[in-house]
PDB file of C-alpha atoms in Angstrom:
ATOM      1  CA  MET A   1     -22.933   8.113 -25.135  1.00 78.00           C
ATOM      2  CA  LEU A   2     -19.326   8.364 -26.301  1.00 93.00           C
ATOM      3  CA  ILE A   3     -17.189  11.022 -24.601  1.00 95.00           C
ATOM      4  CA  THR A   4     -14.596  12.568 -26.903  1.00 95.00           C
ATOM      5  CA  SER A   5     -14.112  16.045 -25.424  1.00 95.00           C
ATOM      6  CA  LEU A   6     -11.108  16.621 -23.179  1.00 96.00           C
ATOM      7  CA  ASP A   7     -13.096  19.452 -21.573  1.00 95.00           C
ATOM      8  CA  ASN A   8     -15.826  17.111 -20.369  1.00 96.00           C
ATOM      9  CA  GLU A   9     -16.328  17.581 -16.595  1.00 97.00           C
ATOM     10  CA  LYS A  10     -15.950  13.875 -15.833  1.00 96.00           C
ATOM     11  CA  VAL A  11     -12.743  13.702 -17.869  1.00 97.00           C
ATOM     12  CA  LYS A  12     -11.363  16.707 -16.008  1.00 97.00           C
ATOM     13  CA  TYR A  13     -12.288  15.085 -12.681  1.00 97.00           C
ATOM     14  CA  TYR A  14     -10.429  11.851 -13.499  1.00 97.00           C
ATOM     15  CA  TYR A  15      -7.434  13.944 -14.549  1.00 97.00           C
ATOM     16  CA  LYS A  16      -7.460  15.870 -11.252  1.00 97.00           C
ATOM     17  CA  LEU A  17      -7.285  12.615  -9.306  1.00 97.00           C
ATOM     18  CA  GLY A  18      -3.721  12.291 -10.548  1.00 95.00           C
ATOM     19  CA  LYS A  19      -2.911  14.774  -7.770  1.00 96.00           C
ATOM     20  CA  LYS A  20      -2.877  13.841  -4.088  1.00 96.00           C
ATOM     21  CA  LYS A  21      -4.834  16.867  -2.891  1.00 97.00           C
ATOM     22  CA  TYR A  22      -7.822  15.909  -5.024  1.00 97.00           C
ATOM     23  CA  ARG A  23      -7.608  12.264  -3.963  1.00 97.00           C
ATOM     24  CA  ASP A  24      -7.622  13.375  -0.336  1.00 96.00           C
ATOM     25  CA  LEU A  25     -10.402  15.897  -0.875  1.00 96.00           C
ATOM     26  CA  ASN A  26     -12.746  13.441  -2.573  1.00 96.00           C
ATOM     27  CA  ASN A  27     -11.593  10.133  -1.030  1.00 96.00           C
ATOM     28  CA  GLU A  28     -11.376   8.680  -4.527  1.00 98.00           C
ATOM     29  CA  PHE A  29      -8.589   7.505  -6.823  1.00 98.00           C
ATOM     30  CA  VAL A  30      -8.178   5.832 -10.204  1.00 98.00           C
ATOM     31  CA  VAL A  31      -6.840   2.466 -11.319  1.00 98.00           C
ATOM     32  CA  GLU A  32      -5.546   1.697 -14.803  1.00 97.00           C
ATOM     33  CA  GLY A  33      -5.836  -1.500 -16.796  1.00 96.00           C
ATOM     34  CA  GLU A  34      -8.116  -4.532 -16.731  1.00 96.00           C
ATOM     35  CA  HIS A  35      -6.347  -6.371 -13.907  1.00 96.00           C
ATOM     36  CA  LEU A  36      -6.546  -3.471 -11.443  1.00 97.00           C
ATOM     37  CA  VAL A  37     -10.096  -2.620 -12.496  1.00 97.00           C
ATOM     38  CA  LEU A  38     -11.218  -6.194 -11.801  1.00 97.00           C
ATOM     39  CA  GLU A  39      -9.388  -6.320  -8.455  1.00 97.00           C
ATOM     40  CA  ALA A  40     -11.106  -3.075  -7.460  1.00 97.00           C
ATOM     41  CA  TYR A  41     -14.470  -4.479  -8.566  1.00 97.00           C
ATOM     42  CA  LYS A  42     -14.023  -7.690  -6.543  1.00 95.00           C
ATOM     43  CA  SER A  43     -13.235  -5.651  -3.426  1.00 95.00           C
ATOM     44  CA  GLY A  44     -16.271  -3.391  -3.822  1.00 95.00           C
ATOM     45  CA  ALA A  45     -14.150  -0.277  -4.334  1.00 97.00           C
ATOM     46  CA  LEU A  46     -14.944   0.295  -8.036  1.00 97.00           C
ATOM     47  CA  LYS A  47     -17.565   2.985  -8.660  1.00 97.00           C
ATOM     48  CA  GLU A  48     -17.431   3.240 -12.455  1.00 97.00           C
ATOM     49  CA  VAL A  49     -15.036   2.668 -15.308  1.00 97.00           C
ATOM     50  CA  MET A  50     -14.093   4.539 -18.461  1.00 97.00           C
ATOM     51  CA  VAL A  51     -13.528   2.144 -21.338  1.00 97.00           C
ATOM     52  CA  GLU A  52     -12.191   2.682 -24.824  1.00 96.00           C
ATOM     53  CA  GLU A  53     -14.853   2.796 -27.522  1.00 94.00           C
ATOM     54  CA  GLY A  54     -16.006  -0.736 -28.357  1.00 91.00           C
ATOM     55  CA  VAL A  55     -14.709  -2.344 -25.129  1.00 92.00           C
ATOM     56  CA  VAL A  56     -17.239  -4.090 -22.870  1.00 86.00           C
ATOM     57  CA  LEU A  57     -16.487  -5.525 -19.423  1.00 92.00           C
ATOM     58  CA  PRO A  58     -18.696  -8.340 -18.057  1.00 92.00           C
ATOM     59  CA  ILE A  59     -19.128  -6.667 -14.661  1.00 95.00           C
ATOM     60  CA  ASP A  60     -22.076  -4.932 -13.025  1.00 95.00           C
ATOM     61  CA  VAL A  61     -20.796  -1.379 -12.824  1.00 96.00           C
ATOM     62  CA  GLU A  62     -21.377   1.765 -14.880  1.00 96.00           C
ATOM     63  CA  GLN A  63     -19.201   1.786 -18.006  1.00 96.00           C
ATOM     64  CA  ILE A  64     -18.541   5.001 -19.892  1.00 96.00           C
ATOM     65  CA  GLU A  65     -17.256   4.796 -23.454  1.00 97.00           C
ATOM     66  CA  VAL A  66     -14.522   7.305 -24.240  1.00 97.00           C
ATOM     67  CA  SER A  67     -12.142   7.985 -27.089  1.00 96.00           C
ATOM     68  CA  ARG A  68      -8.509   6.980 -27.109  1.00 96.00           C
ATOM     69  CA  GLU A  69      -7.573  10.636 -26.729  1.00 96.00           C
ATOM     70  CA  VAL A  70      -9.551  10.872 -23.493  1.00 97.00           C
ATOM     71  CA  LEU A  71      -7.718   7.863 -22.052  1.00 97.00           C
ATOM     72  CA  LYS A  72      -4.410   9.468 -23.035  1.00 96.00           C
ATOM     73  CA  LYS A  73      -5.448  12.630 -21.212  1.00 96.00           C
ATOM     74  CA  ILE A  74      -6.278  10.985 -17.899  1.00 96.00           C
ATOM     75  CA  SER A  75      -3.751   8.145 -17.873  1.00 96.00           C
ATOM     76  CA  SER A  76      -0.448   8.380 -15.977  1.00 94.00           C
ATOM     77  CA  LEU A  77       1.138   6.029 -18.529  1.00 94.00           C
ATOM     78  CA  ASP A  78       2.769   6.815 -21.858  1.00 91.00           C
ATOM     79  CA  ASN A  79       0.758   4.011 -23.437  1.00 94.00           C
ATOM     80  CA  PRO A  80      -2.628   4.133 -21.707  1.00 94.00           C
ATOM     81  CA  PRO A  81      -4.699   0.983 -21.179  1.00 96.00           C
ATOM     82  CA  LYS A  82      -8.166   0.429 -22.605  1.00 96.00           C
ATOM     83  CA  MET A  83      -9.871   1.168 -19.289  1.00 97.00           C
ATOM     84  CA  ILE A  84      -9.481   3.381 -16.222  1.00 98.00           C
ATOM     85  CA  GLY A  85     -11.617   2.849 -13.141  1.00 98.00           C
ATOM     86  CA  LEU A  86     -12.840   5.282 -10.515  1.00 98.00           C
ATOM     87  CA  CYS A  87     -12.510   3.876  -6.983  1.00 98.00           C
ATOM     88  CA  LYS A  88     -13.549   4.951  -3.522  1.00 97.00           C
ATOM     89  CA  LYS A  89     -10.958   4.751  -0.773  1.00 95.00           C
ATOM     90  CA  ILE A  90     -11.793   1.950   1.638  1.00 86.00           C
ATOM     91  CA  ILE A  91      -9.976   2.873   4.837  1.00 80.00           C
ATOM     92  CA  ASP A  92     -10.288   0.418   7.717  1.00 79.00           C
ATOM     93  CA  THR A  93      -9.772   1.480  11.326  1.00 79.00           C
ATOM     94  CA  THR A  94      -9.556  -2.064  12.695  1.00 81.00           C
ATOM     95  CA  ILE A  95      -6.203  -3.071  14.169  1.00 85.00           C
ATOM     96  CA  GLY A  96      -5.325  -6.736  13.739  1.00 91.00           C
ATOM     97  CA  LYS A  97      -2.759  -8.913  15.501  1.00 94.00           C
ATOM     98  CA  ARG A  98      -0.061  -9.014  12.796  1.00 97.00           C
ATOM     99  CA  ILE A  99       0.591  -5.365  12.047  1.00 98.00           C
ATOM    100  CA  LEU A 100       3.029  -3.692   9.670  1.00 98.00           C
ATOM    101  CA  ILE A 101       3.866  -0.048  10.452  1.00 98.00           C
ATOM    102  CA  LEU A 102       5.466   2.020   7.690  1.00 97.00           C
ATOM    103  CA  ASP A 103       7.591   4.971   8.796  1.00 95.00           C
ATOM    104  CA  GLU A 104       8.236   7.522   6.022  1.00 95.00           C
ATOM    105  CA  ILE A 105       8.593   5.073   3.122  1.00 96.00           C
ATOM    106  CA  ALA A 106       9.256   7.435   0.232  1.00 95.00           C
ATOM    107  CA  ASP A 107       9.528   5.418  -2.982  1.00 96.00           C
ATOM    108  CA  PRO A 108       6.275   4.324  -4.710  1.00 97.00           C
ATOM    109  CA  GLY A 109       7.862   1.130  -6.025  1.00 96.00           C
ATOM    110  CA  ASN A 110       9.039   0.144  -2.554  1.00 96.00           C
ATOM    111  CA  MET A 111       5.607   0.863  -1.108  1.00 97.00           C
ATOM    112  CA  GLY A 112       3.932  -1.250  -3.772  1.00 97.00           C
ATOM    113  CA  THR A 113       6.313  -4.154  -3.138  1.00 97.00           C
ATOM    114  CA  ILE A 114       5.755  -3.942   0.615  1.00 98.00           C
ATOM    115  CA  ILE A 115       1.966  -3.994   0.243  1.00 98.00           C
ATOM    116  CA  ARG A 116       2.135  -7.030  -2.076  1.00 97.00           C
ATOM    117  CA  SER A 117       4.387  -8.865   0.367  1.00 98.00           C
ATOM    118  CA  ALA A 118       2.159  -7.921   3.304  1.00 98.00           C
ATOM    119  CA  VAL A 119      -0.754  -9.666   1.616  1.00 97.00           C
ATOM    120  CA  ALA A 120       1.400 -12.621   0.551  1.00 97.00           C
ATOM    121  CA  PHE A 121       2.601 -13.243   4.100  1.00 97.00           C
ATOM    122  CA  ASN A 122      -0.659 -12.672   5.960  1.00 96.00           C
ATOM    123  CA  ILE A 123      -0.328  -9.261   7.554  1.00 97.00           C
ATOM    124  CA  ASP A 124      -3.649  -8.242   9.179  1.00 95.00           C
ATOM    125  CA  THR A 125      -3.193  -4.475   9.069  1.00 96.00           C
ATOM    126  CA  ILE A 126      -0.880  -1.947   7.423  1.00 97.00           C
ATOM    127  CA  VAL A 127      -0.439   1.311   9.348  1.00 97.00           C
ATOM    128  CA  ILE A 128       0.748   4.285   7.304  1.00 96.00           C
ATOM    129  CA  GLY A 129       2.652   6.819   9.376  1.00 94.00           C
ATOM    130  CA  ASP A 130       3.104  10.522   8.680  1.00 93.00           C
ATOM    131  CA  ASN A 131       5.246  11.733   5.753  1.00 93.00           C
ATOM    132  CA  THR A 132       4.883   8.470   3.856  1.00 95.00           C
ATOM    133  CA  VAL A 133       4.268   8.244   0.100  1.00 97.00           C
ATOM    134  CA  ASP A 134       0.572   8.295  -0.848  1.00 97.00           C
ATOM    135  CA  VAL A 135      -0.577   4.673  -1.165  1.00 97.00           C
ATOM    136  CA  PHE A 136      -3.347   5.757  -3.549  1.00 97.00           C
ATOM    137  CA  SER A 137      -0.998   7.383  -6.069  1.00 97.00           C
ATOM    138  CA  PRO A 138      -1.054   5.780  -9.554  1.00 96.00           C
ATOM    139  CA  LYS A 139       2.523   4.484  -9.196  1.00 96.00           C
ATOM    140  CA  VAL A 140       1.907   2.819  -5.838  1.00 97.00           C
ATOM    141  CA  VAL A 141      -1.446   1.324  -6.861  1.00 97.00           C
ATOM    142  CA  ARG A 142       0.133  -0.068 -10.029  1.00 96.00           C
ATOM    143  CA  ALA A 143       3.094  -1.488  -8.088  1.00 97.00           C
ATOM    144  CA  THR A 144       0.763  -3.333  -5.689  1.00 97.00           C
ATOM    145  CA  GLN A 145      -0.725  -5.264  -8.632  1.00 96.00           C
ATOM    146  CA  GLY A 146      -4.130  -4.903  -7.003  1.00 96.00           C
ATOM    147  CA  MET A 147      -3.086  -6.139  -3.555  1.00 97.00           C
ATOM    148  CA  ILE A 148      -3.954  -2.742  -2.095  1.00 97.00           C
ATOM    149  CA  PHE A 149      -7.551  -3.988  -2.196  1.00 96.00           C
ATOM    150  CA  HIS A 150      -6.762  -7.043  -0.072  1.00 95.00           C
ATOM    151  CA  VAL A 151      -5.366  -5.669   3.196  1.00 95.00           C
ATOM    152  CA  PRO A 152      -6.815  -3.160   5.680  1.00 94.00           C
ATOM    153  CA  ILE A 153      -4.905   0.140   5.642  1.00 95.00           C
ATOM    154  CA  VAL A 154      -4.939   2.509   8.598  1.00 94.00           C
ATOM    155  CA  PHE A 155      -3.498   6.034   8.728  1.00 94.00           C
ATOM    156  CA  TYR A 156      -2.149   6.939  12.169  1.00 94.00           C
ATOM    157  CA  ASN A 157       0.601   8.884  13.888  1.00 95.00           C
ATOM    158  CA  ILE A 158       3.147   6.243  14.968  1.00 96.00           C
ATOM    159  CA  GLU A 159       4.183   7.986  18.182  1.00 94.00           C
ATOM    160  CA  LYS A 160       0.550   8.035  19.330  1.00 95.00           C
ATOM    161  CA  LEU A 161      -0.077   4.479  18.144  1.00 95.00           C
ATOM    162  CA  ILE A 162       2.726   2.727  20.034  1.00 96.00           C
ATOM    163  CA  PRO A 163       1.259   3.358  23.542  1.00 95.00           C
ATOM    164  CA  ILE A 164      -2.076   2.003  22.294  1.00 95.00           C
ATOM    165  CA  LEU A 165      -0.369  -1.152  21.034  1.00 96.00           C
ATOM    166  CA  LYS A 166       1.386  -1.599  24.367  1.00 94.00           C
ATOM    167  CA  LYS A 167      -1.936  -1.337  26.221  1.00 95.00           C
ATOM    168  CA  LEU A 168      -3.263  -4.048  23.890  1.00 94.00           C
ATOM    169  CA  LYS A 169      -0.176  -6.135  24.769  1.00 95.00           C
ATOM    170  CA  ILE A 170       0.971  -6.228  21.157  1.00 96.00           C
ATOM    171  CA  PRO A 171       4.810  -6.357  21.089  1.00 96.00           C
ATOM    172  CA  VAL A 172       6.366  -3.555  19.051  1.00 97.00           C
ATOM    173  CA  LEU A 173       9.269  -4.733  16.887  1.00 96.00           C
ATOM    174  CA  ALA A 174      11.657  -2.617  14.829  1.00 94.00           C
ATOM    175  CA  THR A 175      14.396  -3.429  12.361  1.00 89.00           C
ATOM    176  CA  ASN A 176      17.905  -2.770  13.650  1.00 81.00           C
ATOM    177  CA  VAL A 177      20.989  -4.322  12.051  1.00 70.00           C
ATOM    178  CA  LYS A 178      23.397  -3.735  14.957  1.00 73.00           C
ATOM    179  CA  TYR A 179      21.308  -4.908  17.908  1.00 75.00           C
ATOM    180  CA  GLY A 180      18.551  -7.013  16.401  1.00 81.00           C
ATOM    181  CA  GLU A 181      17.668 -10.661  16.944  1.00 85.00           C
ATOM    182  CA  ASP A 182      17.705 -13.061  14.006  1.00 90.00           C
ATOM    183  CA  ALA A 183      14.238 -12.865  12.436  1.00 90.00           C
ATOM    184  CA  ARG A 184      14.506 -16.518  11.379  1.00 89.00           C
ATOM    185  CA  ILE A 185      14.508 -17.912  14.907  1.00 89.00           C
ATOM    186  CA  LEU A 186      11.889 -15.808  16.645  1.00 90.00           C
ATOM    187  CA  PRO A 187       9.433 -17.900  18.674  1.00 91.00           C
ATOM    188  CA  ASN A 188       5.970 -18.535  17.262  1.00 92.00           C
ATOM    189  CA  THR A 189       4.376 -16.526  20.064  1.00 91.00           C
ATOM    190  CA  ILE A 190       6.029 -13.389  18.690  1.00 91.00           C
ATOM    191  CA  LYS A 191       5.154 -14.300  15.105  1.00 93.00           C
ATOM    192  CA  ASP A 192       1.492 -14.668  16.062  1.00 94.00           C
ATOM    193  CA  VAL A 193       1.076 -11.198  17.561  1.00 96.00           C
ATOM    194  CA  PHE A 194       3.319  -8.255  16.675  1.00 97.00           C
ATOM    195  CA  ALA A 195       3.576  -4.743  15.297  1.00 97.00           C
ATOM    196  CA  LEU A 196       6.640  -4.381  13.072  1.00 97.00           C
ATOM    197  CA  ILE A 197       8.026  -0.940  12.230  1.00 97.00           C
ATOM    198  CA  ILE A 198       9.809  -0.542   8.877  1.00 96.00           C
ATOM    199  CA  GLY A 199      11.736   2.695   8.401  1.00 92.00           C
ATOM    200  CA  ASN A 200      12.687   5.113   5.663  1.00 92.00           C
ATOM    201  CA  GLU A 201      14.921   3.989   2.781  1.00 89.00           C
ATOM    202  CA  GLY A 202      17.826   6.214   3.803  1.00 87.00           C
ATOM    203  CA  SER A 203      17.527   6.797   7.533  1.00 86.00           C
ATOM    204  CA  GLY A 204      15.769   3.650   8.747  1.00 88.00           C
ATOM    205  CA  VAL A 205      13.394   3.612  11.702  1.00 92.00           C
ATOM    206  CA  ASN A 206      13.096   6.923  13.551  1.00 93.00           C
ATOM    207  CA  PRO A 207      15.239   6.772  16.747  1.00 93.00           C
ATOM    208  CA  LYS A 208      12.316   7.824  18.950  1.00 94.00           C
ATOM    209  CA  TYR A 209      10.363   4.783  17.720  1.00 94.00           C
ATOM    210  CA  LEU A 210      13.373   2.551  18.361  1.00 93.00           C
ATOM    211  CA  GLU A 211      13.395   3.722  21.976  1.00 93.00           C
ATOM    212  CA  LEU A 212       9.741   2.772  22.338  1.00 93.00           C
ATOM    213  CA  SER A 213      10.143  -0.664  20.720  1.00 95.00           C
ATOM    214  CA  ASP A 214      10.113  -3.916  22.695  1.00 94.00           C
ATOM    215  CA  LYS A 215      12.477  -5.841  20.450  1.00 93.00           C
ATOM    216  CA  PHE A 216      14.840  -5.313  17.497  1.00 94.00           C
ATOM    217  CA  ILE A 217      15.086  -7.800  14.634  1.00 93.00           C
ATOM    218  CA  TYR A 218      17.337  -8.129  11.598  1.00 88.00           C
ATOM    219  CA  ILE A 219      18.155 -10.385   8.640  1.00 88.00           C
ATOM    220  CA  PRO A 220      21.543 -12.152   8.779  1.00 87.00           C
ATOM    221  CA  MET A 221      23.325 -11.872   5.427  1.00 85.00           C
ATOM    222  CA  ASN A 222      26.711 -11.905   3.749  1.00 85.00           C
ATOM    223  CA  GLU A 223      28.899  -9.245   5.389  1.00 83.00           C
ATOM    224  CA  VAL A 224      29.966  -7.780   2.043  1.00 87.00           C
ATOM    225  CA  VAL A 225      26.380  -6.549   1.577  1.00 82.00           C
ATOM    226  CA  GLU A 226      25.866  -3.366   3.555  1.00 77.00           C
ATOM    227  CA  SER A 227      22.092  -3.190   3.171  1.00 77.00           C
ATOM    228  CA  LEU A 228      19.106  -4.303   1.110  1.00 83.00           C
ATOM    229  CA  ASN A 229      16.431  -2.318  -0.677  1.00 90.00           C
ATOM    230  CA  VAL A 230      13.650  -1.690   1.861  1.00 94.00           C
ATOM    231  CA  GLY A 231      11.072  -3.457  -0.283  1.00 95.00           C
ATOM    232  CA  VAL A 232      13.268  -6.551  -0.554  1.00 95.00           C
ATOM    233  CA  ALA A 233      14.248  -6.493   3.120  1.00 93.00           C
ATOM    234  CA  THR A 234      10.648  -6.138   4.271  1.00 96.00           C
ATOM    235  CA  SER A 235       9.556  -8.998   2.028  1.00 96.00           C
ATOM    236  CA  ILE A 236      12.206 -11.302   3.514  1.00 95.00           C
ATOM    237  CA  ILE A 237      11.316 -10.351   7.086  1.00 95.00           C
ATOM    238  CA  LEU A 238       7.609 -10.879   6.480  1.00 97.00           C
ATOM    239  CA  TYR A 239       8.333 -14.253   4.915  1.00 96.00           C
ATOM    240  CA  GLU A 240      10.282 -15.271   8.011  1.00 95.00           C
ATOM    241  CA  MET A 241       7.584 -13.897  10.324  1.00 94.00           C
ATOM    242  CA  ASP A 242       5.009 -16.046   8.533  1.00 95.00           C
ATOM    243  CA  LYS A 243       6.993 -19.291   8.950  1.00 89.00           C
ATOM    244  CA  ARG A 244       6.354 -21.578  11.888  1.00 82.00           C
ATOM    245  CA  ASN A 245       9.296 -22.771  13.978  1.00 76.00           C
ATOM    246  CA  ASP A 246       9.186 -26.341  15.249  1.00 70.00           C
TER     247      ASP A 246
END
């Protein structure tokens, strides 16, 4: 059956998921476009997909034909794609050995870049601290290019998490330009097991987390550059943390 009414209950539900409170309430979110739909399907997160009239996807999931106007209604984009998928949140509570902790990252683009880089450089677990941008928002999901489906994500208060990490003998690292060690020359033993805290775009890592950290690290760079975008800086650090030193 083709859905054309903007007042259809399913259409209204997809539209509501554009807001965080409904994503949190229902533990569901949407993805837009064929690439993200397929990534969600491969991960087992895709529940169903709305497709533009006449479009057929060769995947084993419920497909609902809708009009172009319906896609325009529920899409977050000015030019909506031909399909929008409904996904369940897959939230893992397992803590790995190469952990990235995100402290109040505010920009969706930065968050998306960080998640992509975390997957690229073999992070086991991403921990999302309090007051951080919603990783299931349309902008963040789009910026991850589907990599949000390829890394376990845990939501936890950082101040409560650090003592747990210390009991597990996982070194807690934090970025600090003034007092940090060169990330390029860290020993492999640290690169194998760590929890790295990345701070807010403007204020950096919260001072109380710095006090609880075991080691500070930084990226040496040309002195005329005061700082890097947090997404770029995190990507470089994770690249260095994934390299083996002879």
